CSV table of C-alpha atoms in Angstrom, one decimal:
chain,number,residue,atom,x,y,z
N,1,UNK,CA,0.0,0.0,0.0
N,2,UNK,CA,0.9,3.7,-0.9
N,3,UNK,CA,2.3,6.0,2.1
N,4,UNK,CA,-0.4,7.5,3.9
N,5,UNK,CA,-0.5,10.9,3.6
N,6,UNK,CA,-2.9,13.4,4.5
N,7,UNK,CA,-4.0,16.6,3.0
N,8,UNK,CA,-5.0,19.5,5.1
N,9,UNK,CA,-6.9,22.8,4.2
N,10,UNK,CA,-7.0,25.9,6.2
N,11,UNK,CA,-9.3,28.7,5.4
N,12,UNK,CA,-11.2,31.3,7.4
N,13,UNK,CA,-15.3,31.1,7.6
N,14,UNK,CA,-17.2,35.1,7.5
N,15,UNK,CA,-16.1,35.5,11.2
N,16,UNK,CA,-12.7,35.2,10.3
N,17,UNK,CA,-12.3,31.8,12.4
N,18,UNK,CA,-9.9,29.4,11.0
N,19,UNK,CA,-11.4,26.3,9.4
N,20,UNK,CA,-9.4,23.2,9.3
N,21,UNK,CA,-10.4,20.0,7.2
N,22,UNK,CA,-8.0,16.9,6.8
N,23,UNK,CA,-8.7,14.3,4.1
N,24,UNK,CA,-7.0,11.2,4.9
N,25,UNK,CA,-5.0,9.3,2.3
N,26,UNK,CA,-4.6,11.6,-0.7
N,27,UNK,CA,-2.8,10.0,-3.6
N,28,UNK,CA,1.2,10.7,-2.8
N,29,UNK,CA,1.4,10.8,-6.2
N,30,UNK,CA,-1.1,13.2,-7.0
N,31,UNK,CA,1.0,16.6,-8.3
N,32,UNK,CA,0.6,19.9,-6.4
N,33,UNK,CA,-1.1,21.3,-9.1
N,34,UNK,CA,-4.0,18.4,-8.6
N,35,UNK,CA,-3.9,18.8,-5.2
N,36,UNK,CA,-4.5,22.4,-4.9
N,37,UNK,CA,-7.4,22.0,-7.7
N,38,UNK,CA,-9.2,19.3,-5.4
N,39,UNK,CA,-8.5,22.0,-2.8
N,40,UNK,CA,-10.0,25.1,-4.3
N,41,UNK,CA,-12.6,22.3,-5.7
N,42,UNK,CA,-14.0,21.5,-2.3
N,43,UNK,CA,-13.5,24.8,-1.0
N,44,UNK,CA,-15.3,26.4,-3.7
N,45,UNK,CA,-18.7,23.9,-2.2
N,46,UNK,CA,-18.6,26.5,1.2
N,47,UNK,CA,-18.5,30.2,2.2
N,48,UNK,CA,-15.2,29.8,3.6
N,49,UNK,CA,-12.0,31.3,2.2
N,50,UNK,CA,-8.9,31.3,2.1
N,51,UNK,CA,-6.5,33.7,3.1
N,52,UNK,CA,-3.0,34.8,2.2
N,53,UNK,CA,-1.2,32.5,4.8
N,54,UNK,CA,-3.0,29.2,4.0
N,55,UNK,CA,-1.1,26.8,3.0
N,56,UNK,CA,-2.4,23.3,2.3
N,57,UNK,CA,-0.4,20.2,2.9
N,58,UNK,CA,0.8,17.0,2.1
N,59,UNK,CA,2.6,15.0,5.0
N,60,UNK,CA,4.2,11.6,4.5
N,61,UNK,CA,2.9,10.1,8.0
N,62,UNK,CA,4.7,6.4,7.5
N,63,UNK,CA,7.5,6.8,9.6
N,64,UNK,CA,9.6,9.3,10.9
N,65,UNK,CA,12.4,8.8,9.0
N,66,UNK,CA,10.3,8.6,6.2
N,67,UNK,CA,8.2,11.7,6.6
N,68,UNK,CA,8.2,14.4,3.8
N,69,UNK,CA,5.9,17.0,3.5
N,70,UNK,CA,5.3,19.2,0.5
N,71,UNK,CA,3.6,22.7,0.9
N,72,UNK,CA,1.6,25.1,-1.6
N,73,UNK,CA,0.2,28.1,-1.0
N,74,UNK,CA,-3.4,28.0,-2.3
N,75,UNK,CA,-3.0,31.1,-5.5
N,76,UNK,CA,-4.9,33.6,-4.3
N,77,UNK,CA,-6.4,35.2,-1.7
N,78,UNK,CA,-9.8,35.7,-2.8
N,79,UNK,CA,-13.7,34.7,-2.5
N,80,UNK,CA,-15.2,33.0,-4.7
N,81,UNK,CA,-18.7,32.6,-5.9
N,82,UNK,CA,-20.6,30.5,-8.1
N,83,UNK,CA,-22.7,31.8,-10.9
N,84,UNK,CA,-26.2,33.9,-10.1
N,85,UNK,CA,-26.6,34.8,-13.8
N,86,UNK,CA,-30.3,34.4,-15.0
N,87,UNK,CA,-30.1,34.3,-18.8
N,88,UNK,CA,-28.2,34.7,-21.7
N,89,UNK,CA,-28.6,36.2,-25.2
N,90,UNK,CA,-25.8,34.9,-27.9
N,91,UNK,CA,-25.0,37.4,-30.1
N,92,UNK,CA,-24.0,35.4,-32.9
N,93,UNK,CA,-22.7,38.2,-35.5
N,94,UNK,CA,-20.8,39.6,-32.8
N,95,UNK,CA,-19.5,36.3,-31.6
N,96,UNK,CA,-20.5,37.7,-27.8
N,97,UNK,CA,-23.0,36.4,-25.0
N,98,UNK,CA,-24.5,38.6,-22.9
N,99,UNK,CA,-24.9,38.0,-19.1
N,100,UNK,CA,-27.5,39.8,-16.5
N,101,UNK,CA,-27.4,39.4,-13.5
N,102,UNK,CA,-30.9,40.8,-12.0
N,103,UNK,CA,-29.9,39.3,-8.2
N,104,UNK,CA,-32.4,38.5,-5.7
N,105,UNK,CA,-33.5,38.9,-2.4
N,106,UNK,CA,-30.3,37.1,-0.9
N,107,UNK,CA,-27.5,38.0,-3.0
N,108,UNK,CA,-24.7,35.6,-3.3
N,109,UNK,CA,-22.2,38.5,-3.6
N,110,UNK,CA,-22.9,41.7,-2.0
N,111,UNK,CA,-23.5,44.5,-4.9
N,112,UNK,CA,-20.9,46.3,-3.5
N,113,UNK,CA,-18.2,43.8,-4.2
N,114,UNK,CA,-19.2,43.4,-7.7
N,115,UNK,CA,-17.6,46.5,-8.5
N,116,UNK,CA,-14.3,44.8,-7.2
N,117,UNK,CA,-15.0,41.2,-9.2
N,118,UNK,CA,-13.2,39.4,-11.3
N,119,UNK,CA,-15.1,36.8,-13.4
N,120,UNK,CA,-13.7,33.6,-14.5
N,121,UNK,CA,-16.7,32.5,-17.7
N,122,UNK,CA,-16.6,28.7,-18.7
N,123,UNK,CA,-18.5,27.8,-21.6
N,124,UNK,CA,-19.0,24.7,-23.1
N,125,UNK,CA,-18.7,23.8,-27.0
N,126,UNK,CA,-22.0,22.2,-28.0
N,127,UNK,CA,-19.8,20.7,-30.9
N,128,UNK,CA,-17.4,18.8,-28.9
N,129,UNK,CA,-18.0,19.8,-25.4
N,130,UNK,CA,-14.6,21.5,-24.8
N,131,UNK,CA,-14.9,24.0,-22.5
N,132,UNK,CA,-13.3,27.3,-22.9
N,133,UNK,CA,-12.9,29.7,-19.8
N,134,UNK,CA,-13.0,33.6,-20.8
N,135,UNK,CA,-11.3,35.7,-18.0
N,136,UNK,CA,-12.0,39.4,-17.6
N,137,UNK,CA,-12.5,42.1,-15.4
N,138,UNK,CA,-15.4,44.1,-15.5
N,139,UNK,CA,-14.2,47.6,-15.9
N,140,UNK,CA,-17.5,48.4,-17.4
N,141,UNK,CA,-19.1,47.8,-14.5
N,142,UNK,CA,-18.9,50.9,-11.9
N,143,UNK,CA,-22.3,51.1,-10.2
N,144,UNK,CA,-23.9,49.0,-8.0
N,145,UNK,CA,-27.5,48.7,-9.4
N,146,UNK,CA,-29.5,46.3,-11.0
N,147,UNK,CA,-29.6,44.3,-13.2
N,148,UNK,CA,-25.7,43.9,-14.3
N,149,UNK,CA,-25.1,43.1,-17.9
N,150,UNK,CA,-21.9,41.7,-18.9
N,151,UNK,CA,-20.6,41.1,-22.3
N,152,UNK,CA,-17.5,39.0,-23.3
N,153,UNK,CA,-16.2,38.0,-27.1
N,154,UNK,CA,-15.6,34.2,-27.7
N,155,UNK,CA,-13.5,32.5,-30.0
N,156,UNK,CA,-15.8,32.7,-33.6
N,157,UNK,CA,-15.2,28.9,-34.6
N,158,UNK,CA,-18.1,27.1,-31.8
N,159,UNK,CA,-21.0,28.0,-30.8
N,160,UNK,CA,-21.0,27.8,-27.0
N,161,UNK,CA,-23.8,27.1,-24.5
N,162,UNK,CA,-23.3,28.8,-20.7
N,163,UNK,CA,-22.2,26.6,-18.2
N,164,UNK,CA,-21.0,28.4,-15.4
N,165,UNK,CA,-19.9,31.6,-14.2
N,166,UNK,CA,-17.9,32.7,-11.4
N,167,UNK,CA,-17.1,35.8,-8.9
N,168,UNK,CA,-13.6,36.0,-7.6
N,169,UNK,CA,-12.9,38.7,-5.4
N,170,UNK,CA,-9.3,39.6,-3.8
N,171,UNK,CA,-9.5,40.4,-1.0
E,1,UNK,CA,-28.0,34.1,31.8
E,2,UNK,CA,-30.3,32.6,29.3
E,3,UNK,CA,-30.4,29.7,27.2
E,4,UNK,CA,-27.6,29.6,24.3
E,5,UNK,CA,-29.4,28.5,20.8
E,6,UNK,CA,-26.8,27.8,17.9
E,7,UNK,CA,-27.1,26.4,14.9
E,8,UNK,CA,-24.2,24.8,12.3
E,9,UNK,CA,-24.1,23.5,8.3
E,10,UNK,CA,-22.0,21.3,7.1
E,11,UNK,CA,-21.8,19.6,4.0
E,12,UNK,CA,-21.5,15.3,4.0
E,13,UNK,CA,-19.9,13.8,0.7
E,14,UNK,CA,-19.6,9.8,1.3
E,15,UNK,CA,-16.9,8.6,-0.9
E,16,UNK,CA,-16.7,5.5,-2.4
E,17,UNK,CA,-13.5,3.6,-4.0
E,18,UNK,CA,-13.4,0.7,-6.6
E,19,UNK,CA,-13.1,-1.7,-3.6
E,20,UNK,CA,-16.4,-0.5,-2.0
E,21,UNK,CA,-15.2,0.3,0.8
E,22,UNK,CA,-16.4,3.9,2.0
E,23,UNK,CA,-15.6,7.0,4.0
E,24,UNK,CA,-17.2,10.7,4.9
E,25,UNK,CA,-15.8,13.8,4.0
E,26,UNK,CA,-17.1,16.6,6.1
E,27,UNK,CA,-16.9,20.7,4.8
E,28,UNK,CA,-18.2,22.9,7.3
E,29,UNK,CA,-20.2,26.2,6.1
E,30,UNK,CA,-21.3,25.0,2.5
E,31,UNK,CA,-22.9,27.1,0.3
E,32,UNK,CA,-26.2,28.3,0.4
E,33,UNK,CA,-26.8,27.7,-3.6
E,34,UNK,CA,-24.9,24.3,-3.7
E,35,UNK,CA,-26.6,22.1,-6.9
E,36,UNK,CA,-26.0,18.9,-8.0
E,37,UNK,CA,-24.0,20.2,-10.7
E,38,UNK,CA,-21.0,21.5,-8.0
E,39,UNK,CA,-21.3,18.0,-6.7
E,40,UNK,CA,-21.4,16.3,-10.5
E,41,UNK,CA,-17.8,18.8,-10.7
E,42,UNK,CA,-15.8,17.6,-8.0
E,43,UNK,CA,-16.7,14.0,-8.9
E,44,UNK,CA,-15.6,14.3,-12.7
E,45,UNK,CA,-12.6,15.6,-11.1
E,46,UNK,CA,-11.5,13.3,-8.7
E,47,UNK,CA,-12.5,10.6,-10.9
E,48,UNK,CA,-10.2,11.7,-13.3
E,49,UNK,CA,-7.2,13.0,-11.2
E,50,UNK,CA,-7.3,10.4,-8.3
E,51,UNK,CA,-6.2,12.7,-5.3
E,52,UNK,CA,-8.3,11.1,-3.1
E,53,UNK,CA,-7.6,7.0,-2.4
E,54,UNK,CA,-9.0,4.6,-0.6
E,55,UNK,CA,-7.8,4.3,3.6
E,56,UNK,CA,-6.6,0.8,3.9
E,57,UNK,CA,-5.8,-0.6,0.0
E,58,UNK,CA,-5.2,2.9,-1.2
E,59,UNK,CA,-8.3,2.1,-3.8
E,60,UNK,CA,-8.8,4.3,-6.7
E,61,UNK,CA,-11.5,6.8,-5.8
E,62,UNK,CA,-14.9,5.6,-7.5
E,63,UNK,CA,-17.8,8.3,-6.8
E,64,UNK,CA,-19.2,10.5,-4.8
E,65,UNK,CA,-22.0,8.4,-3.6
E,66,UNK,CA,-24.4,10.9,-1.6
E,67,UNK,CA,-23.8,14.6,-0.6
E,68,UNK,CA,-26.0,16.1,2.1
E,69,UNK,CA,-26.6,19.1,3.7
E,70,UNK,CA,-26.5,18.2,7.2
E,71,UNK,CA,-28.2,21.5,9.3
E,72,UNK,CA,-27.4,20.9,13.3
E,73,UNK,CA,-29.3,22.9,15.8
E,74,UNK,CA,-28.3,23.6,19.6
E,75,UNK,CA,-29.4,24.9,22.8
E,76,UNK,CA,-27.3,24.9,25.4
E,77,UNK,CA,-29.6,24.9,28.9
E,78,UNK,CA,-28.4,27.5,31.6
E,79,UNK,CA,-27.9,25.7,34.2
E,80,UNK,CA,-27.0,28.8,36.5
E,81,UNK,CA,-30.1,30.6,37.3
């Protein structure tokens, strides 16, 4: 059997309380690239975050002698949210989609934040279901009111259907 | 003094690996919008990447099996007065 090793992830819930979570026998030979994915992965399931100092962890636990331990910093200090977009409008001519964001009564991020956002877009080929991710900033966005519309150019050869949007705030 | 009322979330993924042996993954404060789909995510994903293995064979991870949203109330009685 492999080592065992355990992977530990530190993050800070909205009262600024640490939050540990250990996950016993990670794959030692998982890369730290994969491991800090599965990290932000489950992360990304709560409304805790992680802050500049978290580090996650891999520790060989077999033997003393034995014992390793690789650390990563999770990237970046930020929130992030999961998509509240309602709708989208494919420009095709203009090879663009349109988001609007019209928010409801309990806002996943607080309008005020928006302003700060960054927004990581995935979109999904209906041809061969790549995905393609579209980062920008929304410098076009500069008041809080409602509804939001954002506007993005895609690649012109797919057509894309929406499949998820997400907020990332630094804090 | 009064009585203390809390109340915690947490999130329960039960994990299963090739060998069908099981185990619970707890995250505390999940969010209020989870959907299937985040769920459907993370599986693809350790499905494909295998970070997570089995405790005593070191199985290769086979699905998320459930996920719940576990809501856990308190009161804590003053026992003072």
């Amino acid at each position: 059997m492999a080592d065992s090793v355990k992977l530990t992830l530190k993050a800070t819930d909205s009262s600024n309380k640490t939050v540990t979570t250990t996950i016993s026998n990670v794959n030692p030979e998982s890369t730290n690239t994969e491991l800090m994915t599965t990290a932000q992965m489950l992360n990304a399931l709560t409304r805790n975050v992680y802050d500049s100092t978290d580090k996650v962890e891999t520790t060989n636990l077999d033997t003393a002698t034995d014992k390793t331990t690789r650390t990563f910093t999770v990237s970046a200090a930020s929130k992030s949210y999961a998509s509240d977009f309602s709708g989208t409008d494919w420009k095709e001519m203009a090879n663009a989609v349109i988001f609007t964001y019209s928010g409801d009564d309990n806002p996943i991020v607080p309008l005020d934040e928006l302003k700060d956002a960054e927004f990581t877009v995935k979109i999904r080929s209906t041809n061969n279901n790549n995905e393609f991710a579209a980062f920008f900033s929304h410098s076009a966005y500069t008041e809080p009111t409602l509804p939001v519309t954002f506007t993005f150019t895609v690649p012109e050869t797919e057509t894309y259907t929406a499949a998820s949007v997400t907020f990332t705030i630094t804090a | 003094m009064s009585d203390t009322q809390s109340t915690t979330y947490s999130l329960k993924l039960d994990l299963m690996f090739v060998d069908e042996d099981t185990r619970a993954l707890t995250l505390k404060n999940p969010r209020n919008d989870l959907a299937s789909q985040d769920i459907s995510e993370l599986d693809t994903y350790l499905k494909q990447h295998n970070t997570i293995i089995g405790d005593k064979t070191g199985a290769t991870f086979g699905k998320i099996k459930t996920a719940t949203k576990v809501t856990r109330q308190e009161v804590q009685y003053d026992i003072n007065t």
